[in-house]
Structure formats: structure tokens, C-alpha cells
Short mmCIF file of C-alpha atoms and ligand atoms in Angstrom, two decimals:
data_model
loop_
_atom_site.label_atom_id
_atom_site.label_comp_id
_atom_site.label_asym_id
_atom_site.label_seq_id
_atom_site.Cartn_x
_atom_site.Cartn_y
_atom_site.Cartn_z
CA ARG G 1 -9.51 -2.84 22.14
CA GLY G 2 -10.18 -2.29 18.45
CA VAL G 3 -9.83 -5.89 17.35
CA ILE G 4 -11.55 -6.87 14.07
CA ILE G 5 -11.98 -10.48 12.93
CA THR G 6 -13.26 -11.17 9.40
CA ILE G 7 -15.27 -14.19 8.27
CA ASP G 8 -15.91 -14.26 4.53
CA GLY G 9 -17.21 -17.00 2.28
CA VAL G 10 -19.54 -18.13 -0.49
CA ALA G 11 -23.36 -18.02 -0.27
CA ALA G 12 -24.87 -20.11 2.55
CA SER G 13 -21.47 -21.30 3.80
CA GLY G 14 -22.61 -20.70 7.38
CA LYS G 15 -21.02 -17.27 7.81
CA SER G 16 -23.72 -15.66 9.98
CA THR G 17 -24.18 -18.66 12.28
CA VAL G 18 -20.42 -18.97 12.73
CA ALA G 19 -19.87 -15.21 13.07
CA SER G 20 -22.59 -15.04 15.73
CA GLY G 21 -21.07 -17.98 17.65
CA VAL G 22 -17.54 -16.56 17.50
CA ALA G 23 -18.82 -13.13 18.55
CA ARG G 24 -20.68 -14.58 21.54
CA ALA G 25 -17.62 -16.61 22.59
CA LEU G 26 -15.48 -13.47 22.47
CA GLY G 27 -18.12 -11.17 23.99
CA VAL G 28 -18.23 -8.78 21.03
CA PRO G 29 -20.91 -8.00 18.38
CA TYR G 30 -20.82 -9.32 14.84
CA VAL G 31 -21.57 -7.29 11.75
CA SER G 32 -23.42 -8.76 8.75
CA SER G 33 -22.45 -6.85 5.60
CA GLY G 34 -24.79 -9.02 3.52
CA LEU G 35 -27.79 -7.66 5.45
CA LEU G 36 -26.89 -4.14 4.30
CA TYR G 37 -26.71 -5.29 0.65
CA ARG G 38 -30.05 -7.01 1.19
CA ALA G 39 -31.54 -3.83 2.69
CA VAL G 40 -30.35 -1.79 -0.32
CA THR G 41 -32.02 -4.38 -2.57
CA LEU G 42 -35.33 -4.33 -0.70
CA HIS G 43 -35.25 -0.53 -0.78
CA GLY G 44 -34.79 -0.66 -4.56
CA LEU G 45 -37.50 -3.28 -5.07
CA GLU G 46 -40.01 -1.39 -2.90
CA SER G 47 -39.20 1.86 -4.75
CA GLY G 48 -40.19 0.13 -7.99
CA LEU G 49 -36.70 0.40 -9.47
CA PRO G 50 -35.47 -2.18 -11.98
CA GLY G 51 -32.75 -4.53 -10.62
CA GLY G 52 -29.41 -2.86 -9.98
CA ASP G 53 -30.69 0.67 -10.75
CA LEU G 54 -28.24 3.34 -9.58
CA ARG G 55 -31.13 5.60 -8.57
CA VAL G 56 -31.25 3.51 -5.39
CA LEU G 57 -28.46 5.82 -4.16
CA GLU G 58 -30.86 8.74 -3.88
CA ARG G 59 -33.14 6.55 -1.75
CA LEU G 60 -30.21 5.60 0.44
CA GLN G 61 -29.31 9.24 1.01
CA ALA G 62 -32.93 10.21 1.75
CA GLN G 63 -33.72 7.17 3.95
CA PRO G 64 -30.60 5.27 4.97
CA PRO G 65 -31.07 1.73 6.37
CA ARG G 66 -29.31 1.39 9.73
CA LEU G 67 -27.53 -1.81 10.76
CA GLU G 68 -27.73 -2.77 14.43
CA PRO G 69 -24.97 -5.24 15.24
CA HIS G 70 -25.49 -7.62 18.18
CA ALA G 71 -23.79 -10.92 19.01
CA GLU G 72 -27.15 -12.76 18.89
CA GLY G 73 -28.25 -11.47 15.48
CA ASN G 74 -28.19 -8.28 13.41
CA ARG G 75 -31.22 -6.14 12.65
CA VAL G 76 -31.77 -3.49 10.02
CA HIS G 77 -34.09 -0.52 10.47
CA LEU G 78 -35.37 1.85 7.82
CA ALA G 79 -37.36 4.96 8.77
CA GLY G 80 -38.64 3.38 11.98
CA ARG G 81 -39.47 0.03 10.38
CA ASP G 82 -37.60 -3.20 11.19
CA LEU G 83 -36.79 -4.71 7.77
CA THR G 84 -34.90 -7.73 9.05
CA ASP G 85 -37.56 -10.39 8.57
CA ASP G 86 -38.10 -9.35 4.93
CA LEU G 87 -34.42 -9.49 3.94
CA HIS G 88 -34.22 -13.22 3.20
CA ALA G 89 -37.16 -13.35 0.78
CA THR G 90 -36.43 -15.12 -2.51
CA ARG G 91 -36.85 -11.88 -4.49
CA VAL G 92 -34.10 -10.31 -2.39
CA ASP G 93 -31.84 -13.37 -2.91
CA GLU G 94 -32.41 -12.99 -6.65
CA GLY G 95 -31.98 -9.23 -6.86
CA VAL G 96 -29.09 -8.60 -4.47
CA SER G 97 -26.10 -9.38 -6.74
CA ALA G 98 -27.09 -6.71 -9.27
CA TYR G 99 -27.05 -4.03 -6.55
CA ALA G 100 -23.88 -5.44 -4.97
CA ALA G 101 -22.13 -5.12 -8.34
CA LEU G 102 -22.50 -1.31 -8.34
CA PRO G 103 -19.31 0.40 -7.08
CA GLU G 104 -21.38 3.28 -5.64
CA VAL G 105 -23.49 0.86 -3.59
CA ARG G 106 -20.36 -0.94 -2.38
CA ALA G 107 -18.82 2.38 -1.34
CA TRP G 108 -21.98 3.25 0.62
CA VAL G 109 -21.99 -0.12 2.43
CA ASP G 110 -18.24 0.12 3.16
CA GLU G 111 -18.75 3.55 4.70
CA GLN G 112 -21.49 2.23 7.04
CA LEU G 113 -19.26 -0.66 8.12
CA ARG G 114 -16.14 1.41 8.70
CA ALA G 115 -18.12 3.80 10.91
CA LEU G 116 -18.89 1.01 13.42
CA PRO G 117 -16.89 0.93 16.66
CA ALA G 118 -14.51 -2.06 16.98
CA PRO G 119 -14.13 -4.67 18.45
CA PHE G 120 -16.39 -6.84 16.27
CA VAL G 121 -16.53 -9.85 13.96
CA ALA G 122 -17.32 -8.77 10.36
CA GLU G 123 -18.96 -11.26 8.02
CA GLY G 124 -19.47 -11.15 4.22
CA ARG G 125 -17.50 -11.54 0.98
CA ASP G 126 -14.82 -8.84 1.01
CA MET G 127 -14.39 -8.01 4.71
CA GLY G 128 -10.80 -9.31 4.81
CA THR G 129 -9.79 -8.03 1.38
CA ASN G 130 -11.38 -4.61 0.80
CA VAL G 131 -13.14 -3.34 3.88
CA PHE G 132 -10.89 -4.37 6.80
CA PRO G 133 -7.53 -5.41 5.28
CA GLN G 134 -5.94 -4.54 8.65
CA ALA G 135 -8.03 -7.18 10.51
CA GLN G 136 -6.19 -9.19 13.19
CA ALA G 137 -7.50 -12.58 12.00
CA LYS G 138 -9.21 -13.60 8.76
CA PHE G 139 -11.23 -16.69 7.86
CA TYR G 140 -12.91 -17.86 4.65
CA LEU G 141 -15.66 -20.51 4.69
CA THR G 142 -16.47 -22.87 1.83
CA ALA G 143 -18.59 -26.01 1.31
CA SER G 144 -19.92 -27.87 -1.72
CA PRO G 145 -23.07 -26.44 -3.37
CA ARG G 146 -25.07 -29.52 -2.29
CA VAL G 147 -24.14 -29.17 1.37
CA ARG G 148 -24.93 -25.46 1.31
CA ALA G 149 -28.29 -26.05 -0.40
CA GLU G 150 -29.18 -28.68 2.22
CA ARG G 151 -28.43 -26.24 5.02
CA ARG G 152 -30.44 -23.45 3.41
CA SER G 153 -33.43 -25.64 2.52
CA ALA G 154 -34.65 -25.28 6.12
CA GLU G 155 -34.95 -21.51 5.54
CA ARG G 156 -36.40 -21.37 2.00
CA PRO G 157 -39.63 -22.66 0.45
CA GLU G 158 -38.08 -23.92 -2.84
CA ASP G 159 -36.91 -27.52 -3.43
CA LEU G 160 -33.29 -28.58 -3.00
CA ASP G 161 -32.32 -28.50 -6.69
CA ALA G 162 -33.75 -25.00 -7.15
CA ILE G 163 -31.96 -23.75 -4.02
CA GLU G 164 -28.65 -25.26 -5.17
CA ALA G 165 -28.99 -23.76 -8.68
CA ALA G 166 -29.75 -20.32 -7.21
CA LEU G 167 -26.73 -20.50 -4.86
CA VAL G 168 -24.37 -21.44 -7.69
CA GLU G 169 -25.80 -18.65 -9.85
CA ARG G 170 -25.32 -16.12 -7.04
CA ASP G 171 -21.70 -17.31 -6.45
CA THR G 172 -21.00 -16.62 -10.13
CA ARG G 173 -22.54 -13.14 -9.98
CA ASP G 174 -20.65 -12.35 -6.74
CA ALA G 175 -17.32 -13.80 -7.91
CA ALA G 176 -15.64 -10.39 -8.38
CA GLN G 177 -15.86 -9.54 -4.66
CA SER G 178 -15.58 -13.07 -3.25
CA LEU G 179 -11.87 -13.98 -3.43
CA PRO G 180 -10.32 -15.10 -0.13
CA ALA G 181 -7.74 -12.74 1.35
CA ALA G 182 -4.17 -14.00 0.85
CA ASP G 183 -3.78 -14.13 4.65
CA ALA G 184 -7.15 -15.81 5.39
CA LEU G 185 -7.43 -19.32 6.79
CA VAL G 186 -9.75 -21.21 4.39
CA ILE G 187 -12.07 -23.67 6.16
CA ASP G 188 -14.12 -26.28 4.28
CA THR G 189 -17.16 -26.60 6.54
CA GLY G 190 -18.64 -29.58 4.64
CA GLU G 191 -17.71 -32.17 7.27
CA LEU G 192 -17.93 -29.84 10.27
CA SER G 193 -20.81 -28.75 12.47
CA ALA G 194 -21.31 -25.03 13.04
CA GLN G 195 -20.01 -25.47 16.61
CA GLU G 196 -16.84 -27.18 15.35
CA VAL G 197 -16.14 -24.28 12.98
CA ILE G 198 -16.79 -21.78 15.81
CA ASP G 199 -14.42 -23.66 18.17
CA LEU G 200 -11.72 -23.83 15.50
CA ILE G 201 -11.89 -20.09 14.83
CA VAL G 202 -12.02 -19.13 18.52
CA ALA G 203 -8.96 -21.33 19.19
CA GLN G 204 -7.05 -19.64 16.35
CA VAL G 205 -8.01 -16.17 17.55
CA ARG G 206 -6.97 -16.89 21.15
CA GLU G 207 -3.58 -18.29 20.08
O1 LIG B 301 -25.92 -15.59 3.56
P1 LIG B 301 -25.76 -15.47 2.09
O2 LIG B 301 -24.40 -15.85 1.65
O3 LIG B 301 -26.85 -16.09 1.31
O4 LIG B 301 -25.91 -13.94 1.71
P2 LIG B 301 -25.39 -12.63 2.40
O5 LIG B 301 -24.08 -12.84 3.08
O6 LIG B 301 -26.52 -12.10 3.18
O7 LIG B 301 -25.10 -11.71 1.13
C1 LIG B 301 -26.14 -11.39 0.25
C2 LIG B 301 -25.54 -10.79 -1.00
O8 LIG B 301 -24.92 -9.55 -0.69
C3 LIG B 301 -24.46 -11.59 -1.72
O9 LIG B 301 -25.01 -12.53 -2.61
C4 LIG B 301 -23.67 -10.50 -2.44
O10 LIG B 301 -24.30 -10.14 -3.65
C5 LIG B 301 -23.77 -9.33 -1.49
N1 LIG B 301 -22.60 -9.17 -0.63
C6 LIG B 301 -21.46 -8.58 -1.15
O11 LIG B 301 -21.41 -8.31 -2.35
N2 LIG B 301 -20.40 -8.30 -0.35
C7 LIG B 301 -20.43 -8.59 0.96
N3 LIG B 301 -19.40 -8.28 1.73
C8 LIG B 301 -21.56 -9.22 1.51
C9 LIG B 301 -22.64 -9.51 0.70
#
């Protein structure tokens, strides 16, 4: 049936790993909203637009990135090209918040997400608050900046201090859309493995 579960949280809190694990346990796809914001950003960067330029909307209309949700991992295609492997570059990390701050860009992303057929697990910042307030179960992941930087250091070339500073900076820039839903269960993942967080969420959902 049309069940939607939302997993929101701060940068590098483990949302995609956990969302993928929960989705696989439940036999449904997960949906990464962050990948769509990242695709908008790459589109803007490759079009030579300055950060957060509203003209990116014209590019989105002309060549819309398409999100493919799977339980194993999401992919994004643009005009026949698979963008996915380029979406976690440092320049995208640095540029994404300026695009995500534009209400018009947010409306475009929300429209893509709401067009997807449920059931699914939706992962991001405002899935439980703005996009799917009607979701059946909502979760919000946190962890200290140090723990998050340590987890992300396996996926980024920069040193730990630089990664931590960039995460904290991005949290600040994303603060407006990153409040937990009033009815979300907040989970501090600092002391938990990804599998423990997945098991906890699956147990809650099955209750
Ligand atoms: O995994 P990580 O937290 O590093 O990033 P992400 O979930 O891929 O999100 C990338 C960026 O997209 C965030 O820093 C936000 O600027 C934006 N975003 C957002 O504004 N709202 C969402 N629902 C998801 C992402």
C-alpha cells in the first residue's frame, strides 16, 4: 500500500545508508532527495552559472534530471548521462546549499518527489515536515560533527578537520529546512552502528 517512511537528519548523519537498509528490510525503494539537490547543483555548475543562480530553473525545464529510486542505491540521469558518480564531488558539497535555499528549486524537487509511487522510504532534511507530512513513521538522525566527519572521511579526499568544518558550515546554511518534525523519533547515531539504527527503525515501523 502507499506507506511512506521519512528519515531526515543533518549532513553525513548516515541517512542514505540507513534509508537503504530500512528499504531493503521492508522490500521497498528509498528516495534520496539530497541527490536531486546535488543534481540541480551540478547542472548549474556545468552551465557556468554562479552559485545559487535562479537561471538554473530554465535548465531544469529544458533538461530535467531524473531520479531512479532503488533499495540498493539511487541513481540520477540527465539527458542520457548517469550523473550519480559526480554528485558527491567537493564542489557539489560546497555549492548545494545555495541552490537548496531557493524556494523555486525546492518546489521543483518537491514536485519530483511527490510524483513517485509509494510505498518508499524518503530521506533528506524536510521529508517529514514539508514534503510528506502525512508519512506513517518519521525519524530524524543526528550525531556529533566529529563522528560525522570520521564517517565521511572514507568518502572524501580532504583531512578530518576540513571535512568537519565543511559539515558544520553546511548544517548552518541548511538550518532553515532541517528542523525535525514534531512527530519524528530523534535518534543519536553516535554510539550506534548503521545496522543498529536500521534494526531500531524497522522494529518501530513493524510495531
Ligand atoms: O548526505 P549529506 O547530508 O551530505 O547530503 P545530502 O542529503 O545529499 O544533501 C545535500 C544537500 O541538499 C544538503 O546540504 C541541503 O543543502 C540539500 N537538501 C535539502 O535542502 N533538503 C533535502 N530534503 C535534502 C537535501
